[in-house]
XYZ file of C-alpha atoms in Angstrom:
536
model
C -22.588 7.509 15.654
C -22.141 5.937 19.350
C -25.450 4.285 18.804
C -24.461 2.280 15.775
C -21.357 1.407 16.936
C -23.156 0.090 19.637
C -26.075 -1.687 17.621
C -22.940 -2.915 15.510
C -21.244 -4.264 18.216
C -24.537 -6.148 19.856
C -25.854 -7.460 16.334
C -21.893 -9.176 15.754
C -22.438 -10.590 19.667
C -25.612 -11.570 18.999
C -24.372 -13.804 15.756
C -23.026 -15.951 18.659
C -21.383 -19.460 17.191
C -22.961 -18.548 13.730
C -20.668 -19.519 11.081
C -19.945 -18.211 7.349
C -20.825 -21.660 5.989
C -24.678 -20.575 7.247
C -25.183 -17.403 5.502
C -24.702 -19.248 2.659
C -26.785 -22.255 3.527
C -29.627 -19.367 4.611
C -29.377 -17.392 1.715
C -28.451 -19.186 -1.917
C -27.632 -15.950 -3.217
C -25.293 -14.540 -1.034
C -22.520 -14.918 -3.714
C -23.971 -12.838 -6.252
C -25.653 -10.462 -3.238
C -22.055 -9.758 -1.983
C -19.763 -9.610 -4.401
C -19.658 -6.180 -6.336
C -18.071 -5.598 -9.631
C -17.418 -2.116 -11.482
C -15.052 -1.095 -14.140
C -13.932 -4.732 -14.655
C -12.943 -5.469 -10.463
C -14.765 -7.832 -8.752
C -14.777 -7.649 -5.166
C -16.265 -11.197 -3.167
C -16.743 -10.366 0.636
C -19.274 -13.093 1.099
C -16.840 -15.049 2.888
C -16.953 -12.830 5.847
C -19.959 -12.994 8.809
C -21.377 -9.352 7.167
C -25.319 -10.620 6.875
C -27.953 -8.243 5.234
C -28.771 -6.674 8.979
C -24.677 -6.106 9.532
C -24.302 -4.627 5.702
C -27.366 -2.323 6.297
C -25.732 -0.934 9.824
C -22.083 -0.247 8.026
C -23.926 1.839 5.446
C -25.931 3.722 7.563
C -22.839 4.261 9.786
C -20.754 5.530 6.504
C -23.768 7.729 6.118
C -23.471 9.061 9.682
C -20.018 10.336 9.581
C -21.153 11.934 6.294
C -18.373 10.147 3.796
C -20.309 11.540 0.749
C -19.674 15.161 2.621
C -16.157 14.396 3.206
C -15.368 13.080 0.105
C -16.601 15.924 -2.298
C -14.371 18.081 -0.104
C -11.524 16.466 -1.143
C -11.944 16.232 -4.337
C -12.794 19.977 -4.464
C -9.617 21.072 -2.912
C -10.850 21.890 0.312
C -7.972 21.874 3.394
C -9.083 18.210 4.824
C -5.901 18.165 6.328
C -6.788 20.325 8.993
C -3.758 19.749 11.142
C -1.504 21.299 8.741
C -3.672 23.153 7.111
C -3.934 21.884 3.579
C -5.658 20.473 0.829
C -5.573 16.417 0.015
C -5.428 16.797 -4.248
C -3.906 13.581 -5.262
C -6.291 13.097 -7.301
C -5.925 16.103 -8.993
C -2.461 14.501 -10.872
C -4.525 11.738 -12.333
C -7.222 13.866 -13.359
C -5.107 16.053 -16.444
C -7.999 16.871 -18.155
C -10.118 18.588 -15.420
C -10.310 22.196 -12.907
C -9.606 21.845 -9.677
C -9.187 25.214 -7.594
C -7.439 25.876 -4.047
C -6.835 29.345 -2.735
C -9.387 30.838 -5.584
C -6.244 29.061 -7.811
C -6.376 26.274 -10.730
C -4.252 24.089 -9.462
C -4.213 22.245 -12.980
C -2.624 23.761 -15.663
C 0.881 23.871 -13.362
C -0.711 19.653 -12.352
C -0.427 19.365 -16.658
C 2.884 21.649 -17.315
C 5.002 19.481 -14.454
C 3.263 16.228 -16.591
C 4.825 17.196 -19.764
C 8.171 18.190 -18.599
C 7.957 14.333 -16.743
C 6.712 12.847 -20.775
C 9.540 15.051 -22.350
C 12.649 14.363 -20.075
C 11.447 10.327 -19.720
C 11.274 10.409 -23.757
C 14.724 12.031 -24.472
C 16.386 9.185 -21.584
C 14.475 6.432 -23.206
C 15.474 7.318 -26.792
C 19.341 8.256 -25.920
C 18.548 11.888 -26.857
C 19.927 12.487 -23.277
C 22.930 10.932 -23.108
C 24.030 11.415 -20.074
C 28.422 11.074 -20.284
C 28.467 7.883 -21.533
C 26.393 7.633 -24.377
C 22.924 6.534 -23.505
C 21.321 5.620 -19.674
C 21.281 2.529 -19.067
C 20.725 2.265 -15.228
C 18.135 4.470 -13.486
C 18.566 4.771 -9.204
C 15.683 6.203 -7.522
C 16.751 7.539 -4.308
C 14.166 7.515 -1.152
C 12.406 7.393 1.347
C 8.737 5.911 2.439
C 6.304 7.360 0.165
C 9.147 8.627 -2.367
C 10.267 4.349 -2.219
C 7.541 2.253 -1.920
C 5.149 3.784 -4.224
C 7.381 3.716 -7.585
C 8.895 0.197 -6.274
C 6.036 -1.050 -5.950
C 5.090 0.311 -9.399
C 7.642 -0.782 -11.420
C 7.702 -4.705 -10.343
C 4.263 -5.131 -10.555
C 4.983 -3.401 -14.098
C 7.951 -5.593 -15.130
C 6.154 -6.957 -18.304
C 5.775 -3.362 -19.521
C 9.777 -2.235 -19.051
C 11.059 -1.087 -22.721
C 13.647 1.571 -20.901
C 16.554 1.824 -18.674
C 16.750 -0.287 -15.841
C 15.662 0.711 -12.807
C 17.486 0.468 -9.317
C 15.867 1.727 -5.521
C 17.698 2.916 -2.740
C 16.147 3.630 0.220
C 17.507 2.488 3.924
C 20.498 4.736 5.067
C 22.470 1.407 6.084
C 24.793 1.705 3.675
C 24.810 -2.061 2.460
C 21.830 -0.634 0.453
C 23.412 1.917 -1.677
C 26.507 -0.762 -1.910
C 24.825 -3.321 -3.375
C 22.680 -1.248 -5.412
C 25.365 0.673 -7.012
C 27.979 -2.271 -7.387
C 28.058 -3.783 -11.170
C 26.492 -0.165 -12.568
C 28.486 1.982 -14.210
C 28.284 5.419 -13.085
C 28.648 7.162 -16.880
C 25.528 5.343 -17.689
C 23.418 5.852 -14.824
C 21.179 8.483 -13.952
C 20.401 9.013 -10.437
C 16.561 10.364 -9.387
C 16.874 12.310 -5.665
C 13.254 11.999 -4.233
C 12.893 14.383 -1.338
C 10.084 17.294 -1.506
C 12.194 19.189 0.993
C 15.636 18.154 -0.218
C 16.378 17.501 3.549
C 15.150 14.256 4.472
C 18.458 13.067 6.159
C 18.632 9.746 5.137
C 17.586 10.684 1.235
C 20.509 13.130 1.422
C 22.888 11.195 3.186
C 22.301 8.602 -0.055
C 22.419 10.978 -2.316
C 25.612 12.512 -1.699
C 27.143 9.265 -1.874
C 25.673 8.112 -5.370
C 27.500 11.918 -6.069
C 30.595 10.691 -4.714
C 30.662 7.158 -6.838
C 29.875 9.031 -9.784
C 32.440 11.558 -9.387
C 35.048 8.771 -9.485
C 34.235 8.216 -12.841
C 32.744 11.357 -14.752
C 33.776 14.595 -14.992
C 30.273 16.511 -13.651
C 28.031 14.183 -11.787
C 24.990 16.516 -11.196
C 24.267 16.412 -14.902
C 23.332 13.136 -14.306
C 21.231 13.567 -11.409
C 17.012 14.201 -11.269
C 15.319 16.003 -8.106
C 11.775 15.253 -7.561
C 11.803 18.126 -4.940
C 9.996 21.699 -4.751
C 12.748 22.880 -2.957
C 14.797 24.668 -5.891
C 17.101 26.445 -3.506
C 18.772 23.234 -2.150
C 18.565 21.444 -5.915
C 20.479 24.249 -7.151
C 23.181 24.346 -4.155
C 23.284 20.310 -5.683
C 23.996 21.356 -8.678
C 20.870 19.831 -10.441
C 19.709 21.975 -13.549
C 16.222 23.444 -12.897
C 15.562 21.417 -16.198
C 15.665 18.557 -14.603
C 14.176 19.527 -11.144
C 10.125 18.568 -10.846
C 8.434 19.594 -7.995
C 5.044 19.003 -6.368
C 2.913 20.885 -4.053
C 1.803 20.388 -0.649
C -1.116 19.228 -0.929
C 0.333 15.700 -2.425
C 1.496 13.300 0.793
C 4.158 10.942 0.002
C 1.983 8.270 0.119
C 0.279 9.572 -1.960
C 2.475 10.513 -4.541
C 3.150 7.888 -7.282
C 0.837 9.869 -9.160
C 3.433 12.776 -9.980
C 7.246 13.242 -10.439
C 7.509 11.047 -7.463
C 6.666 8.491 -10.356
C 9.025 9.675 -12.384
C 10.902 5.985 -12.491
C 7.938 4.550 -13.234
C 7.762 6.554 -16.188
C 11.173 5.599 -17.621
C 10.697 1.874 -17.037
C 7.368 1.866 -18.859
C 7.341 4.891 -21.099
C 4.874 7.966 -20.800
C 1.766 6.420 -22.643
C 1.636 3.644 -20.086
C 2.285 6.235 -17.661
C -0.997 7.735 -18.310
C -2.638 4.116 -18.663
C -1.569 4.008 -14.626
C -3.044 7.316 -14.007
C -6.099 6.471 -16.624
C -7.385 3.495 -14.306
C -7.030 5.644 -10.781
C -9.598 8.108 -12.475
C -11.587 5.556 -13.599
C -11.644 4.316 -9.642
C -12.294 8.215 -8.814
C -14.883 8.548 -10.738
C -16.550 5.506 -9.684
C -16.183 6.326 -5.805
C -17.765 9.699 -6.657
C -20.152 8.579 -8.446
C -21.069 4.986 -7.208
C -23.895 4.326 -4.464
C -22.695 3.460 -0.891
C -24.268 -0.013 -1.527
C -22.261 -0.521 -5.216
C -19.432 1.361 -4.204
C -16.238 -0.530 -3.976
C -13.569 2.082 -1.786
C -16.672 1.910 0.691
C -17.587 -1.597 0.793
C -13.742 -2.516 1.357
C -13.722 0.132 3.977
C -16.419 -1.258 5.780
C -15.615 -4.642 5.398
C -12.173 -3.578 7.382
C -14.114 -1.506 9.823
C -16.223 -4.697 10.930
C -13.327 -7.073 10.975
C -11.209 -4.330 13.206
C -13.187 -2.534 15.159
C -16.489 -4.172 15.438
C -14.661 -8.402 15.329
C -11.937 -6.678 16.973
C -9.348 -9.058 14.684
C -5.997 -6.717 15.198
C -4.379 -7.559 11.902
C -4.945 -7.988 8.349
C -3.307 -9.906 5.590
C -2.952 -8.736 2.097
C -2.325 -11.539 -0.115
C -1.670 -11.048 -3.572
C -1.677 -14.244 -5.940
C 0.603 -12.680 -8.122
C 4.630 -12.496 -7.565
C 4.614 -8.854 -9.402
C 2.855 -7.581 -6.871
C 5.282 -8.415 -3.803
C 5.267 -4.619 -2.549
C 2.010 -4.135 -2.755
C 1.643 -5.406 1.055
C 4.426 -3.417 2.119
C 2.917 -0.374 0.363
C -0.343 -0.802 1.703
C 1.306 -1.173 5.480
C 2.313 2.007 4.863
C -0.814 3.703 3.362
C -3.213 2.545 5.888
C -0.851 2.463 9.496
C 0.566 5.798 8.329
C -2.618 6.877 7.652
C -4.910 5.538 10.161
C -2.657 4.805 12.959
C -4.259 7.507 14.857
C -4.639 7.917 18.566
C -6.919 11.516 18.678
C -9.603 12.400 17.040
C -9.965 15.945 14.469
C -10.874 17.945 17.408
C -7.351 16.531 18.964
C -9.796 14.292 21.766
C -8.944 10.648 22.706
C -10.595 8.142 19.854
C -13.176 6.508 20.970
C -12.851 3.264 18.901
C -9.459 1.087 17.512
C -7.568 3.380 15.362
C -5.872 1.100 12.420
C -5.131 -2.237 11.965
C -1.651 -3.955 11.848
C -1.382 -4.321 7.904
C 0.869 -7.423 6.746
C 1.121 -9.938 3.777
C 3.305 -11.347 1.342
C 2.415 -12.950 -2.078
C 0.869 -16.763 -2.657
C 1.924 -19.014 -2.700
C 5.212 -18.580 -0.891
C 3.036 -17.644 1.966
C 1.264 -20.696 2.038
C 4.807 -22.157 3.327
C 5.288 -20.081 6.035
C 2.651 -17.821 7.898
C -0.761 -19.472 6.879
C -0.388 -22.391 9.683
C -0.982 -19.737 12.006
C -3.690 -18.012 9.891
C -5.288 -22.083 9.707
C -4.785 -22.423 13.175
C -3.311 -20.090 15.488
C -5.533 -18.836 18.191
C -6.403 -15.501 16.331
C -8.751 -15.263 13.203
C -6.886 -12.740 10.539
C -8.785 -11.660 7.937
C -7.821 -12.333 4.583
C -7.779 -10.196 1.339
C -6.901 -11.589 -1.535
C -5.948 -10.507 -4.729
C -6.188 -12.546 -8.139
C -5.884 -11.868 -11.526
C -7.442 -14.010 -14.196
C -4.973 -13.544 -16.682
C -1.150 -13.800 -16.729
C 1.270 -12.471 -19.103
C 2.810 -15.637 -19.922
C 0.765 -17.608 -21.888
C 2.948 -20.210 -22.369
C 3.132 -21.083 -18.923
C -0.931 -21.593 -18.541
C -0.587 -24.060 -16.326
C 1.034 -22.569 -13.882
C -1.481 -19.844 -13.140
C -4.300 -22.128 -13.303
C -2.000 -23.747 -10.075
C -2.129 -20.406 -9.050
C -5.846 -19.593 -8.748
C -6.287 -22.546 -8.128
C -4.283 -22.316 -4.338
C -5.703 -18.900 -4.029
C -9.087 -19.744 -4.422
C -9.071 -22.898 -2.311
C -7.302 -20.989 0.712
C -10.000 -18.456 0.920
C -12.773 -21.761 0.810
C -10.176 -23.471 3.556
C -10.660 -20.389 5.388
C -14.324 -20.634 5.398
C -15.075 -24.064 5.710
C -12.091 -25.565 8.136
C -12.139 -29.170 9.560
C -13.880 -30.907 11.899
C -12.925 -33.284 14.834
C -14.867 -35.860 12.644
C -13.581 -35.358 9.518
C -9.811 -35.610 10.758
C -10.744 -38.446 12.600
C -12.220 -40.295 9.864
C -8.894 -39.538 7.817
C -6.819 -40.858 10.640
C -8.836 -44.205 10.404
C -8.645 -44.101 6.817
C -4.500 -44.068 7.851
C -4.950 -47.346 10.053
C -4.665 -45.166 13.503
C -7.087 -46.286 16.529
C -7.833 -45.431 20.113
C -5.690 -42.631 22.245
C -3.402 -42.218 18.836
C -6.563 -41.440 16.463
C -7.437 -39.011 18.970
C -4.339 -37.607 19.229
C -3.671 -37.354 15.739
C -6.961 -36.378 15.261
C -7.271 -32.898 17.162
C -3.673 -31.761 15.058
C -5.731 -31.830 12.159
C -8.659 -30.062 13.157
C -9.056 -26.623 11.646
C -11.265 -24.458 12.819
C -12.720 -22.152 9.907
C -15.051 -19.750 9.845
C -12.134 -17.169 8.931
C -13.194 -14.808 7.045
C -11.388 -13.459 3.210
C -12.462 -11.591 0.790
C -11.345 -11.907 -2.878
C -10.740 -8.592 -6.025
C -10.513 -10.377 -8.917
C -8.788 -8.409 -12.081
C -8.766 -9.578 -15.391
C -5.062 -8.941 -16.021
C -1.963 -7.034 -14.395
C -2.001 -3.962 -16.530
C -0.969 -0.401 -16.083
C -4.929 0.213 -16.188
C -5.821 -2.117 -13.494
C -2.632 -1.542 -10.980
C -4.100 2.208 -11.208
C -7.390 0.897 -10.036
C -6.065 -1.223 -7.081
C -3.698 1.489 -5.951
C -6.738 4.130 -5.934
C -9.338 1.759 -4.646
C -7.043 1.257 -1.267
C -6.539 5.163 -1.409
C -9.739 5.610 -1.082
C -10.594 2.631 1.336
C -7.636 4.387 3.856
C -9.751 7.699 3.815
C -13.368 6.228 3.797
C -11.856 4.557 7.477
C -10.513 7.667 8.512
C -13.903 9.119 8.059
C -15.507 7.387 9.867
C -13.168 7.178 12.864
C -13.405 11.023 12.722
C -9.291 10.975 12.327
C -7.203 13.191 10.129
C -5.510 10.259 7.653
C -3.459 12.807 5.830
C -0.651 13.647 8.479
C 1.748 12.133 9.996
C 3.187 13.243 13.351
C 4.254 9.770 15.072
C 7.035 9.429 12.750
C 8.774 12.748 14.068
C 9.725 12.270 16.988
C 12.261 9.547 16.279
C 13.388 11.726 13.751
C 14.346 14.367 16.270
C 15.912 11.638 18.949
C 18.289 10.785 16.229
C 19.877 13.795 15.279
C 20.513 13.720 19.442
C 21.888 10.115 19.652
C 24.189 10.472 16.831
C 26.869 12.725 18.753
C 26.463 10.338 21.750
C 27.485 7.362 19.544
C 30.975 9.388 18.237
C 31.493 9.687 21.755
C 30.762 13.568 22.097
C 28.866 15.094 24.827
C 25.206 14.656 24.605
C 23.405 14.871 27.910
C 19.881 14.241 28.617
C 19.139 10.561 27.413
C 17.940 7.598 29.496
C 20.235 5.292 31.199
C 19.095 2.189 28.573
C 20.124 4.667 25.712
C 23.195 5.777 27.232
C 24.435 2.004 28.243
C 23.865 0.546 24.809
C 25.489 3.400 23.048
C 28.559 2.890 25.372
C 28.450 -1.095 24.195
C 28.226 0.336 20.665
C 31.465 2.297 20.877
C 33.112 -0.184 22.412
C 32.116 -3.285 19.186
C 33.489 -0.541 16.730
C 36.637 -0.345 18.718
């Protein structure tokens, strides 16, 4: 593995002040010869410096770290998670109709019974058959945190031409203006409020929850009937006063990143009713099956993990920019900052040694084209080339507004050629003479105008926003976070850099009532001092 990372490294040096616009002037069908399509997705990463020679040495390294290996063992319910000691079977909830065995156990049929209860329960609050105490739900509030938030948000606005149910509300932040303006203008007899913790601890889940409980119990006479844990913690639902009817747990082996897939989707369900539900989960098998199945060279988690590996490791860019052309889809970046720098944001290698490459990239983005009027001057011209992914669809859902998707692809495909092709010294010169300037002034004017290009995007194009397709995309990064992992030799599945702020805080909360709590730094200590003194 050292050695291509090495042959990697000197075939990207060796490149030298080669530019993107000459792999395409060398090779006429580099567009067709990088761009991969399956199941309907097209993925373009021709736009990036990855030549035949580079594309051959990202394969064979993928090969190296044995991905193929790797992979099967996940899918087979094998403990990849070796820090804690358990399997990685999200895949297993969008795969109903198949056998998948841990501990000599089939996982499944329990994987199909907690489905149906899901179907059931969503069908009886979508019809009014479950009428909560006012007469039928109106308002659903899914309460949070990380993978338990993001996930279903993310869901259910890139869903929003699908919702036939309740509407649905997310709380996630423990600041309290977030519960407050959440649960202002609902009415608490017609609301039914979804607790998403597995452990029915996570402090600032509970700490929410218990105040949704409060607001309702201003109003109705037993607010836990109207409350749903997505929790395997039965004990603690029960001290809540949630009816095991309405409790659906998951097992360990599902991350909460990872977890959209199950109960944890549960408002996903409601908004968009069960059979969509399983249109969601249809097009992440679809993806499985294709990264199973697919050839490194064809296969699309791989090529989007490699493509990330070169830009990050091997270009050594530091961020990455997820642009979606498509205002549904204005989670999505958020969601995938926390898939892949939860995931990958790794400082050790399995066998707990120092890595010996860049663990994860800084993950950012925001949709087009409000982006276009804020952070793409830097991604122009700023000093530091940030790769680019975007994401189009072909389609809209509004076909009366035609034209204003046709603006759409229209800016997303011409930012990705901008990218590429930039502008030279001569070219904004000649358009400052075409403007009448001359001398010290056209120079001047000149150089502000320059870009530089040769900034490299790639481009999956979907036909339409579906169910189907958002269930592709979500799997296809999945998969791209683990193929990475892989090959860094890092365990993507846990998650032990967001404990120990965790711990600090239960410390520093005593310290900020003003009770005794020894052993913090003098910084900490001084600005809780300054805190007590604001709140008086």
């Amino acid at each position: 593995m050292t050695d291509i990372w090495t042959r990697l490294k000197s075939h990207r040096q060796a490149q030298g002040d080669r530019r993107i616009s000459d792999l395409f002037a060398a090779d006429p069908a580099r567009a067709r010869a990088f761009a991969t399509q399956a199941d309907g997705l097209v993925f373009d990463w021709s736009k990036t410096m990855i030549d035949a020679d580079a594309r051959d040495l990202l394969l064979e390294l993928a090969k190296g770290a044995d991905v193929a290996t790797r992979r099967e063992a996940m899918f087979t319910g094998e403990k990849i998670n070796e820090t804690e000691g358990r399997a990685v079977l999200h895949t297993a909830l969008r795969n109903l109709r198949g056998n998948v065995t841990v501990d000599g156990q089939d996982v499944m049929p329990a994987v199909r019974e907690t489905h149906d209860r899901m179907a059931d329960f969503a069908r009886d609050v979508r019809s009014g058959a479950f009428t909560g105490q006012g007469g039928k739900i109106t308002d659903v509030v899914n309460i949070g945190i990380g993978g338990s938030d993001l996930g279903p948000y993310m869901a259910v606005l890139a869903m929003a031409p699908y919702h036939d149910g309740p509407r649905t509300h997310f709380v996630s932040n423990v600041d309290g203006a977030d519960i407050a303006d959440t649960l202002k203008g609902l009415d608490p007899a017609t609301t039914l409020v979804i607790v998403a913790s597995k452990t029915f601890t996570t402090i600032e889940t509970m700490t929410n929850a218990q105040t949704a409980r409060d607001w309702m119990g201003k109003v109705v006479t037993d607010p836990a009937s109207q409350f749903v844990a997505l929790s395997s913690a039965t004990g603690k639902t029960a001290e809540f006063g949630i009816d095991p009817a309405r409790v659906f747990g998951f097992e360990d082996w599902v991350g909460g990143r990872y977890s959209v897939w199950g109960p944890i989707g549960l408002s996903l369900m409601l908004a968009i009713g069960d059979e969509r539900f399983d249109e969601f989960l249809g097009g992440a098998a679809t993806m499985d099956t294709h990264f199973r199945a697919a050839p490194m060279s064809e296969n699309l988690p791989v090529l989007l993990a490699l493509v990330g590996i070169w830009h990050h490791q091997v270009c050594g860019y530091p961020t990455r920019a997820v642009l979606p052309y498509d205002n549904r889809l204005l989670r999505l970046p958020a969601y995938l900052q926390q898939l892949e720098m939860e995931s990958n944001g790794k400082r050790v290698a399995m066998d707990g040694s120092d890595l010996g490459v860049m663990s994860g990239p800084v993950v950012w983005g925001e949709p087009g084209t409000n982006g276009q009027h804020a952070f793409y001057q830097l991604i122009h011209q700023g000093t530091t080339p940030v790769p680019c992914e975007f994401i189009l669809a072909a389609k809209s859902h509004e076909d009366d507004l035609a034209h204003h998707h046709i603006l759409l692809a229209a800016n997303c495909l011409a930012q990705s050629e901008a990218l590429m092709r930039g502008r030279t010294l001569d070219e904004a010169r000649a358009l400052m003479q075409a403007k009448g300037l001359e001398g010290a002034e056209l120079d001047r004017q000149a150089r502000h105008r320059v870009f530089p290009g040769n900034r490299p995007s790639t481009t999956l194009l979907i036909e339409k926003l579906t169910p189907f397709t958002l269930g592709q995309i979500v799997a296809l990064y999945e998969h791209r976070v683990f193929v990475e992992g892989v090959i860094l030799g890092i365990n993507s599945f846990d998650q032990w850099g967001v404990e120990l702020g965790k711990e600090l805080a239960l410390k520093v909360e005593p310290l900020l009532k003003g009770d005794d709590a020894p052993g913090h730094d003098p910084s900490t200590e001084h600005l809780a001092g300054l805190f007590r003194q604001m709140r008086g």
